[in-house]
Amino acid sequence: MFLALQCGLLSQPLPVLASLVGLDASWRISETGQDSGLDNISSFGQRYHAQWNPRVTQAISLDTNMNYSRTWTSGTGVHETLSPTANFLVRNDLFQAELSGLVNQTTNTESQKQTDQTWEASLSSTWQYDWWPTLSITFGQNWLSDDETVHLVDNDRVWTELTAGWGRNGFDSYYSYYQQERNDSVEHSTYNEKKHFGRLEYQRMLFNDRGQFAISQQITQSTTDFSAAVSAGQTVNISLTLSQGLAGVDDTPGDGSLPANPGLIDGNINTTSFTILPGEVANLGLGTDYQRVDLLHVYTTELDATTVAQASDLRWDLYTSDDGTTWQRVLINPTTSYNQTENRYEVETGGVQAIYIKLVVTAWPAFANIPITEIHAFRTVTSTGNEVVDSQRQTKYLTDLNFRFDPTSDTRLTYSLVWDNSDFNIGNDRTRLFQSASFSWQYSKYFTPTLTINNTDTINSETIDTTTRSYGLNIRSAPLETLDTSLSITRNENYQEGSRLSSNHTITLLTSAILYPDLESTLDINLSFNKNEEAGTSTEENFSVRWSLTARLRSTLTADLVADYSGDSLSWTDVTDNTASGGKATLNINWRPSDLVSFQINGAQGYGNQETDSQSLLFDSKFSLVRTRKTQVTVGYRTSWNQEDTQHSFNSNLSWNISRYLTLQSIAYYRLTDEENSWAVNARLTARF
């Protein structure tokens, strides 16, 4: 249908102003394995892409693309994809109209052939007149099915979105309405979603620009209705409405909040929102608002054959939290499988219920990054009759108020308030009030104090009510251009149901100095005192010291020395004898004697009872054997050692611009370990015309 539309457009006698025609292709071969011959994988892939983007007139453009790829992998067979796309755009001073279409056809040896068809039309205003609102409307449809006589996959989706915005004299308003209907002929189910969102903002400068006032009010109302015709005793996975997506790297997953990542729950399973890197303790979180979660779908981009072979090496633990800061591990290595056809991990969570949940990565594929695009959560329901019906309702009000006032040129007073009220028909109803006030005084370069007070009250319908309060004093001093010192004293209090459970005092001293033009140093001292208010006793004392020194010995030689020490007691006897006390010193040296040679040495030595057995050494070298305008050949040697393992690896990287049309790239390595030796060879030839 879309190709016919495209051909029809091209057949019209339109005056073509300019056009861009492109053709590129690539052929890739990959071999990975071990000396023992186990788990050896061979792969060959080819990809072809053609584009034609004519500029029909100054206001009309057409963008067409054709993609074809075919990958053969030993043990799994052939994966083939054909994807034609077309986009037609008309733009003038009043409106922009856009029509796009996509067909994505995939064929796998071990699964059924699937065809995914999508089209979308949108009309939006482009005028720039005072008092005129901005308007837009979008309508689209999608069909997904396989080629089986009795379909295993057969569903369709229709969506509509209307938006309107207006702004004038400090006021800004926005409204959107989104409706989606999804029908699954295999599961005999229907899913309907409606969402209203409105926002009104106002901001204004006051007192001759010495003050600023801003307020924002948001309202969100969403409804989802699900029904499925099933047999008695059959299970159905019902999609849950998620309030928040979270993602970050945190190697202490029991404490601390995660940065927001809306892309994990925006419905787009094709665009990367977060990438899991080898060795990094990635945390992927969701705001589930005390809804029962039985299953998670963690979507990835389409992985290449080598990465798919390692995808099952990814492991994680499941954590829950009621405040987004303190987490409890509830499942170790939950049952997980990777669905190559759907490009997703399927994680069984065992019916966990909490305000927040997160997956914490504990094991990684050896040499692969895992790009995460989306996370979906489901509640599994067992039918007692011939139909399963579910309805979810959510209403959310969010008020954000900010005020700033500068009484004098060197003082500033700020206040902010956030009121968040969420009402669910399933799950936890929550009202959260956050208030923060601060006063800063730039008295001189020797004395710049800032006083901050924060208070958060949370009222829950399904869990306990909580209050967190903090008082902080920070004094910054920069007596010299080469010296900067900051002293912070903070008190934190935690309440549940109005009773104070615990308190914490933290003292932090941070000093940074430029000792010489090429020598910098920092010193960070942290003391923490925790008290159990219910018992009336001090329960924990912690300290940590971190010192770093960075030296640029020569223009080609740099060295970094970092030493840290920590413990859970301030007693001198405990500091020296306590098994929980200890630290580590790390020295990192980088030497680049020329543009063709580079070396890196990294060594670490533990000390104290906690880190006495922590030792490691790393040596990495790179040599450019050939470096011309068209060709680069680099080889390297890397060795690493610790108490548990010793590794040696040899690697090479070839890049050759054969001509203005052809490019060859090749990467290879051979790794020796105490248990097994492994190797890999990858080569890619690319042609662009």
PDB file of C-alpha atoms in Angstrom, residues 384-588:
ATOM      1  CA  THR A 384     -12.382 -17.601  36.301  1.00  0.00           C
ATOM      2  CA  GLY A 385     -14.876 -17.329  33.449  1.00  0.00           C
ATOM      3  CA  ASN A 386     -14.927 -16.650  29.734  1.00  0.00           C
ATOM      4  CA  GLU A 387     -13.669 -13.059  29.918  1.00  0.00           C
ATOM      5  CA  VAL A 388     -11.082 -10.949  31.730  1.00  0.00           C
ATOM      6  CA  VAL A 389     -11.941  -7.280  32.189  1.00  0.00           C
ATOM      7  CA  ASP A 390      -9.662  -4.652  33.708  1.00  0.00           C
ATOM      8  CA  SER A 391      -9.965  -0.894  34.079  1.00  0.00           C
ATOM      9  CA  GLN A 392      -7.323   1.552  35.318  1.00  0.00           C
ATOM     10  CA  ARG A 393      -7.966   5.190  36.220  1.00  0.00           C
ATOM     11  CA  GLN A 394      -5.412   7.810  37.194  1.00  0.00           C
ATOM     12  CA  THR A 395      -5.759  11.486  38.062  1.00  0.00           C
ATOM     13  CA  LYS A 396      -2.696  13.530  38.883  1.00  0.00           C
ATOM     14  CA  TYR A 397      -2.354  17.160  39.974  1.00  0.00           C
ATOM     15  CA  LEU A 398       1.050  18.799  40.099  1.00  0.00           C
ATOM     16  CA  THR A 399       1.653  22.312  41.404  1.00  0.00           C
ATOM     17  CA  ASP A 400       5.134  23.841  41.180  1.00  0.00           C
ATOM     18  CA  LEU A 401       5.821  27.252  42.761  1.00  0.00           C
ATOM     19  CA  ASN A 402       9.177  29.053  42.813  1.00  0.00           C
ATOM     20  CA  PHE A 403      10.161  32.398  44.292  1.00  0.00           C
ATOM     21  CA  ARG A 404      13.502  34.195  44.303  1.00  0.00           C
ATOM     22  CA  PHE A 405      14.394  37.515  45.926  1.00  0.00           C
ATOM     23  CA  ASP A 406      17.721  39.344  46.207  1.00  0.00           C
ATOM     24  CA  PRO A 407      17.468  41.751  49.177  1.00  0.00           C
ATOM     25  CA  THR A 408      20.934  43.109  48.374  1.00  0.00           C
ATOM     26  CA  SER A 409      23.495  42.556  45.643  1.00  0.00           C
ATOM     27  CA  ASP A 410      25.258  39.865  47.713  1.00  0.00           C
ATOM     28  CA  THR A 411      22.309  38.023  49.306  1.00  0.00           C
ATOM     29  CA  ARG A 412      19.661  35.724  47.836  1.00  0.00           C
ATOM     30  CA  LEU A 413      16.540  34.106  49.258  1.00  0.00           C
ATOM     31  CA  THR A 414      14.789  31.249  47.415  1.00  0.00           C
ATOM     32  CA  TYR A 415      11.679  29.205  48.130  1.00  0.00           C
ATOM     33  CA  SER A 416      10.103  26.366  46.165  1.00  0.00           C
ATOM     34  CA  LEU A 417       7.022  24.222  46.701  1.00  0.00           C
ATOM     35  CA  VAL A 418       5.905  21.131  44.810  1.00  0.00           C
ATOM     36  CA  TRP A 419       2.513  19.561  45.539  1.00  0.00           C
ATOM     37  CA  ASP A 420       1.957  16.226  43.823  1.00  0.00           C
ATOM     38  CA  ASN A 421      -1.348  14.421  44.236  1.00  0.00           C
ATOM     39  CA  SER A 422      -1.925  11.090  42.432  1.00  0.00           C
ATOM     40  CA  ASP A 423      -5.157   9.135  42.647  1.00  0.00           C
ATOM     41  CA  PHE A 424      -5.370   5.569  41.269  1.00  0.00           C
ATOM     42  CA  ASN A 425      -8.275   3.153  41.258  1.00  0.00           C
ATOM     43  CA  ILE A 426      -5.658   0.340  41.454  1.00  0.00           C
ATOM     44  CA  GLY A 427      -2.521   0.810  43.502  1.00  0.00           C
ATOM     45  CA  ASN A 428      -1.345   3.470  45.910  1.00  0.00           C
ATOM     46  CA  ASP A 429      -2.910   6.931  46.177  1.00  0.00           C
ATOM     47  CA  ARG A 430      -0.201   9.392  47.104  1.00  0.00           C
ATOM     48  CA  THR A 431      -0.001  13.035  48.115  1.00  0.00           C
ATOM     49  CA  ARG A 432       3.466  14.507  48.362  1.00  0.00           C
ATOM     50  CA  LEU A 433       4.355  18.033  49.499  1.00  0.00           C
ATOM     51  CA  PHE A 434       7.946  19.157  49.036  1.00  0.00           C
ATOM     52  CA  GLN A 435       9.192  22.506  50.350  1.00  0.00           C
ATOM     53  CA  SER A 436      12.666  23.967  50.151  1.00  0.00           C
ATOM     54  CA  ALA A 437      14.069  27.299  51.306  1.00  0.00           C
ATOM     55  CA  SER A 438      17.601  28.647  51.142  1.00  0.00           C
ATOM     56  CA  PHE A 439      19.484  31.801  52.038  1.00  0.00           C
ATOM     57  CA  SER A 440      22.927  32.590  50.649  1.00  0.00           C
ATOM     58  CA  TRP A 441      25.278  35.454  51.482  1.00  0.00           C
ATOM     59  CA  GLN A 442      28.334  36.295  49.388  1.00  0.00           C
ATOM     60  CA  TYR A 443      30.012  38.226  52.180  1.00  0.00           C
ATOM     61  CA  SER A 444      33.519  37.908  50.767  1.00  0.00           C
ATOM     62  CA  LYS A 445      35.773  35.447  49.012  1.00  0.00           C
ATOM     63  CA  TYR A 446      36.749  34.162  52.467  1.00  0.00           C
ATOM     64  CA  PHE A 447      33.211  33.590  53.744  1.00  0.00           C
ATOM     65  CA  THR A 448      30.191  32.589  51.606  1.00  0.00           C
ATOM     66  CA  PRO A 449      27.568  30.771  53.712  1.00  0.00           C
ATOM     67  CA  THR A 450      24.386  29.086  52.443  1.00  0.00           C
ATOM     68  CA  LEU A 451      21.625  27.835  54.732  1.00  0.00           C
ATOM     69  CA  THR A 452      19.124  25.305  53.312  1.00  0.00           C
ATOM     70  CA  ILE A 453      16.002  23.675  54.771  1.00  0.00           C
ATOM     71  CA  ASN A 454      14.064  20.893  52.997  1.00  0.00           C
ATOM     72  CA  ASN A 455      10.901  19.103  54.053  1.00  0.00           C
ATOM     73  CA  THR A 456       8.952  16.352  52.253  1.00  0.00           C
ATOM     74  CA  ASP A 457       5.627  14.965  53.520  1.00  0.00           C
ATOM     75  CA  THR A 458       4.219  11.876  51.801  1.00  0.00           C
ATOM     76  CA  ILE A 459       0.763  10.462  52.508  1.00  0.00           C
ATOM     77  CA  ASN A 460       0.077   6.987  51.086  1.00  0.00           C
ATOM     78  CA  SER A 461      -3.100   4.946  50.967  1.00  0.00           C
ATOM     79  CA  GLU A 462      -1.387   1.528  50.851  1.00  0.00           C
ATOM     80  CA  THR A 463       1.802   2.055  52.861  1.00  0.00           C
ATOM     81  CA  ILE A 464       2.951   4.110  55.815  1.00  0.00           C
ATOM     82  CA  ASP A 465       3.086   7.911  55.704  1.00  0.00           C
ATOM     83  CA  THR A 466       6.574   9.382  55.789  1.00  0.00           C
ATOM     84  CA  THR A 467       8.311  12.691  56.376  1.00  0.00           C
ATOM     85  CA  THR A 468      11.912  13.555  55.613  1.00  0.00           C
ATOM     86  CA  ARG A 469      13.503  16.781  56.794  1.00  0.00           C
ATOM     87  CA  SER A 470      16.985  18.190  56.374  1.00  0.00           C
ATOM     88  CA  TYR A 471      18.883  21.251  57.574  1.00  0.00           C
ATOM     89  CA  GLY A 472      22.128  22.184  55.884  1.00  0.00           C
ATOM     90  CA  LEU A 473      24.829  24.810  56.319  1.00  0.00           C
ATOM     91  CA  ASN A 474      27.541  25.197  53.707  1.00  0.00           C
ATOM     92  CA  ILE A 475      30.441  27.622  54.061  1.00  0.00           C
ATOM     93  CA  ARG A 476      32.616  28.186  51.012  1.00  0.00           C
ATOM     94  CA  SER A 477      35.931  29.956  51.114  1.00  0.00           C
ATOM     95  CA  ALA A 478      38.321  30.762  48.258  1.00  0.00           C
ATOM     96  CA  PRO A 479      41.097  32.830  49.844  1.00  0.00           C
ATOM     97  CA  LEU A 480      43.365  32.243  46.839  1.00  0.00           C
ATOM     98  CA  GLU A 481      42.755  31.718  43.141  1.00  0.00           C
ATOM     99  CA  THR A 482      44.449  28.350  43.557  1.00  0.00           C
ATOM    100  CA  LEU A 483      42.606  27.247  46.724  1.00  0.00           C
ATOM    101  CA  ASP A 484      38.910  26.433  47.200  1.00  0.00           C
ATOM    102  CA  THR A 485      37.445  25.045  50.437  1.00  0.00           C
ATOM    103  CA  SER A 486      33.905  24.005  51.313  1.00  0.00           C
ATOM    104  CA  LEU A 487      32.607  22.931  54.743  1.00  0.00           C
ATOM    105  CA  SER A 488      29.109  21.395  54.990  1.00  0.00           C
ATOM    106  CA  ILE A 489      27.122  20.393  58.072  1.00  0.00           C
ATOM    107  CA  THR A 490      23.810  18.585  57.500  1.00  0.00           C
ATOM    108  CA  ARG A 491      21.141  17.105  59.757  1.00  0.00           C
ATOM    109  CA  ASN A 492      18.594  14.655  58.321  1.00  0.00           C
ATOM    110  CA  GLU A 493      15.466  13.373  60.069  1.00  0.00           C
ATOM    111  CA  ASN A 494      13.165  10.522  59.041  1.00  0.00           C
ATOM    112  CA  TYR A 495       9.591  10.166  60.308  1.00  0.00           C
ATOM    113  CA  GLN A 496       6.948   7.479  59.880  1.00  0.00           C
ATOM    114  CA  GLU A 497       3.334   8.105  60.843  1.00  0.00           C
ATOM    115  CA  GLY A 498       4.489  11.267  62.681  1.00  0.00           C
ATOM    116  CA  SER A 499       7.101   9.510  64.842  1.00  0.00           C
ATOM    117  CA  ARG A 500      10.793  10.236  64.355  1.00  0.00           C
ATOM    118  CA  LEU A 501      12.615   6.997  63.606  1.00  0.00           C
ATOM    119  CA  SER A 502      16.154   8.110  62.894  1.00  0.00           C
ATOM    120  CA  SER A 503      18.412  11.095  62.481  1.00  0.00           C
ATOM    121  CA  ASN A 504      21.735  11.648  60.808  1.00  0.00           C
ATOM    122  CA  HIS A 505      24.458  14.269  61.083  1.00  0.00           C
ATOM    123  CA  THR A 506      27.022  14.629  58.325  1.00  0.00           C
ATOM    124  CA  ILE A 507      30.135  16.808  58.264  1.00  0.00           C
ATOM    125  CA  THR A 508      31.970  17.182  54.961  1.00  0.00           C
ATOM    126  CA  LEU A 509      35.172  19.075  54.196  1.00  0.00           C
ATOM    127  CA  LEU A 510      36.219  19.405  50.563  1.00  0.00           C
ATOM    128  CA  THR A 511      39.414  21.182  49.589  1.00  0.00           C
ATOM    129  CA  SER A 512      40.897  21.552  46.122  1.00  0.00           C
ATOM    130  CA  ALA A 513      44.179  23.277  45.347  1.00  0.00           C
ATOM    131  CA  ILE A 514      46.517  23.968  42.458  1.00  0.00           C
ATOM    132  CA  LEU A 515      49.888  23.338  44.098  1.00  0.00           C
ATOM    133  CA  TYR A 516      51.892  24.071  40.945  1.00  0.00           C
ATOM    134  CA  PRO A 517      50.843  24.920  37.374  1.00  0.00           C
ATOM    135  CA  ASP A 518      50.856  21.199  36.497  1.00  0.00           C
ATOM    136  CA  LEU A 519      50.024  19.731  39.913  1.00  0.00           C
ATOM    137  CA  GLU A 520      46.494  19.645  41.401  1.00  0.00           C
ATOM    138  CA  SER A 521      45.226  18.016  44.576  1.00  0.00           C
ATOM    139  CA  THR A 522      41.870  17.442  46.322  1.00  0.00           C
ATOM    140  CA  LEU A 523      41.050  16.281  49.851  1.00  0.00           C
ATOM    141  CA  ASP A 524      37.583  15.044  50.817  1.00  0.00           C
ATOM    142  CA  ILE A 525      36.773  14.190  54.460  1.00  0.00           C
ATOM    143  CA  ASN A 526      33.344  12.898  55.427  1.00  0.00           C
ATOM    144  CA  LEU A 527      32.025  12.105  58.926  1.00  0.00           C
ATOM    145  CA  SER A 528      28.578  10.607  59.508  1.00  0.00           C
ATOM    146  CA  PHE A 529      26.673   9.966  62.759  1.00  0.00           C
ATOM    147  CA  ASN A 530      23.433   7.958  62.657  1.00  0.00           C
ATOM    148  CA  LYS A 531      21.021   7.710  65.590  1.00  0.00           C
ATOM    149  CA  ASN A 532      18.113   5.370  66.184  1.00  0.00           C
ATOM    150  CA  GLU A 533      15.564   7.743  67.706  1.00  0.00           C
ATOM    151  CA  GLU A 534      13.219   4.942  68.785  1.00  0.00           C
ATOM    152  CA  ALA A 535      15.935   3.311  70.866  1.00  0.00           C
ATOM    153  CA  GLY A 536      17.548   6.632  71.784  1.00  0.00           C
ATOM    154  CA  THR A 537      21.037   5.383  70.986  1.00  0.00           C
ATOM    155  CA  SER A 538      23.688   6.100  68.389  1.00  0.00           C
ATOM    156  CA  THR A 539      23.683   3.135  66.061  1.00  0.00           C
ATOM    157  CA  GLU A 540      26.398   3.897  63.547  1.00  0.00           C
ATOM    158  CA  GLU A 541      29.398   6.130  62.960  1.00  0.00           C
ATOM    159  CA  ASN A 542      31.144   6.313  59.595  1.00  0.00           C
ATOM    160  CA  PHE A 543      34.070   8.179  58.172  1.00  0.00           C
ATOM    161  CA  SER A 544      35.803   8.360  54.834  1.00  0.00           C
ATOM    162  CA  VAL A 545      38.875  10.182  53.563  1.00  0.00           C
ATOM    163  CA  ARG A 546      39.808  10.581  49.912  1.00  0.00           C
ATOM    164  CA  TRP A 547      42.943  12.291  48.610  1.00  0.00           C
ATOM    165  CA  SER A 548      43.851  12.710  44.965  1.00  0.00           C
ATOM    166  CA  LEU A 549      46.891  14.120  43.207  1.00  0.00           C
ATOM    167  CA  THR A 550      47.028  14.852  39.466  1.00  0.00           C
ATOM    168  CA  ALA A 551      50.339  15.700  37.852  1.00  0.00           C
ATOM    169  CA  ARG A 552      51.235  16.612  34.297  1.00  0.00           C
ATOM    170  CA  LEU A 553      54.887  15.616  34.422  1.00  0.00           C
ATOM    171  CA  ARG A 554      55.465  16.304  30.757  1.00  0.00           C
ATOM    172  CA  SER A 555      53.277  17.189  27.807  1.00  0.00           C
ATOM    173  CA  THR A 556      53.202  13.475  26.979  1.00  0.00           C
ATOM    174  CA  LEU A 557      53.121  12.061  30.525  1.00  0.00           C
ATOM    175  CA  THR A 558      50.393  12.369  33.176  1.00  0.00           C
ATOM    176  CA  ALA A 559      49.974  10.606  36.512  1.00  0.00           C
ATOM    177  CA  ASP A 560      47.013  10.318  38.896  1.00  0.00           C
ATOM    178  CA  LEU A 561      47.281   9.082  42.484  1.00  0.00           C
ATOM    179  CA  VAL A 562      44.103   8.433  44.491  1.00  0.00           C
ATOM    180  CA  ALA A 563      44.075   7.163  48.072  1.00  0.00           C
ATOM    181  CA  ASP A 564      40.993   6.545  50.186  1.00  0.00           C
ATOM    182  CA  TYR A 565      40.236   5.117  53.595  1.00  0.00           C
ATOM    183  CA  SER A 566      36.916   4.454  55.313  1.00  0.00           C
ATOM    184  CA  GLY A 567      35.532   2.802  58.412  1.00  0.00           C
ATOM    185  CA  ASP A 568      32.461   2.459  60.601  1.00  0.00           C
ATOM    186  CA  SER A 569      33.926   3.824  63.830  1.00  0.00           C
ATOM    187  CA  LEU A 570      35.722   7.023  64.873  1.00  0.00           C
ATOM    188  CA  SER A 571      37.645   5.321  67.657  1.00  0.00           C
ATOM    189  CA  TRP A 572      41.378   5.219  66.871  1.00  0.00           C
ATOM    190  CA  THR A 573      41.566   1.601  68.015  1.00  0.00           C
ATOM    191  CA  ASP A 574      38.704   0.636  65.736  1.00  0.00           C
ATOM    192  CA  VAL A 575      40.171   2.618  62.850  1.00  0.00           C
ATOM    193  CA  THR A 576      43.360   0.554  62.983  1.00  0.00           C
ATOM    194  CA  ASP A 577      41.943  -2.806  64.093  1.00  0.00           C
ATOM    195  CA  ASN A 578      38.305  -2.953  62.942  1.00  0.00           C
ATOM    196  CA  THR A 579      37.712  -5.481  60.150  1.00  0.00           C
ATOM    197  CA  ALA A 580      35.362  -3.004  58.437  1.00  0.00           C
ATOM    198  CA  SER A 581      38.098  -0.358  58.109  1.00  0.00           C
ATOM    199  CA  GLY A 582      40.350  -0.137  55.114  1.00  0.00           C
ATOM    200  CA  GLY A 583      41.139   1.614  51.899  1.00  0.00           C
ATOM    201  CA  LYS A 584      42.930   1.508  48.596  1.00  0.00           C
ATOM    202  CA  ALA A 585      45.583   3.499  46.768  1.00  0.00           C
ATOM    203  CA  THR A 586      45.460   3.660  42.974  1.00  0.00           C
ATOM    204  CA  LEU A 587      48.149   4.962  40.639  1.00  0.00           C
ATOM    205  CA  ASN A 588      47.357   5.605  36.992  1.00  0.00           C
TER     206      ASN A 588
END
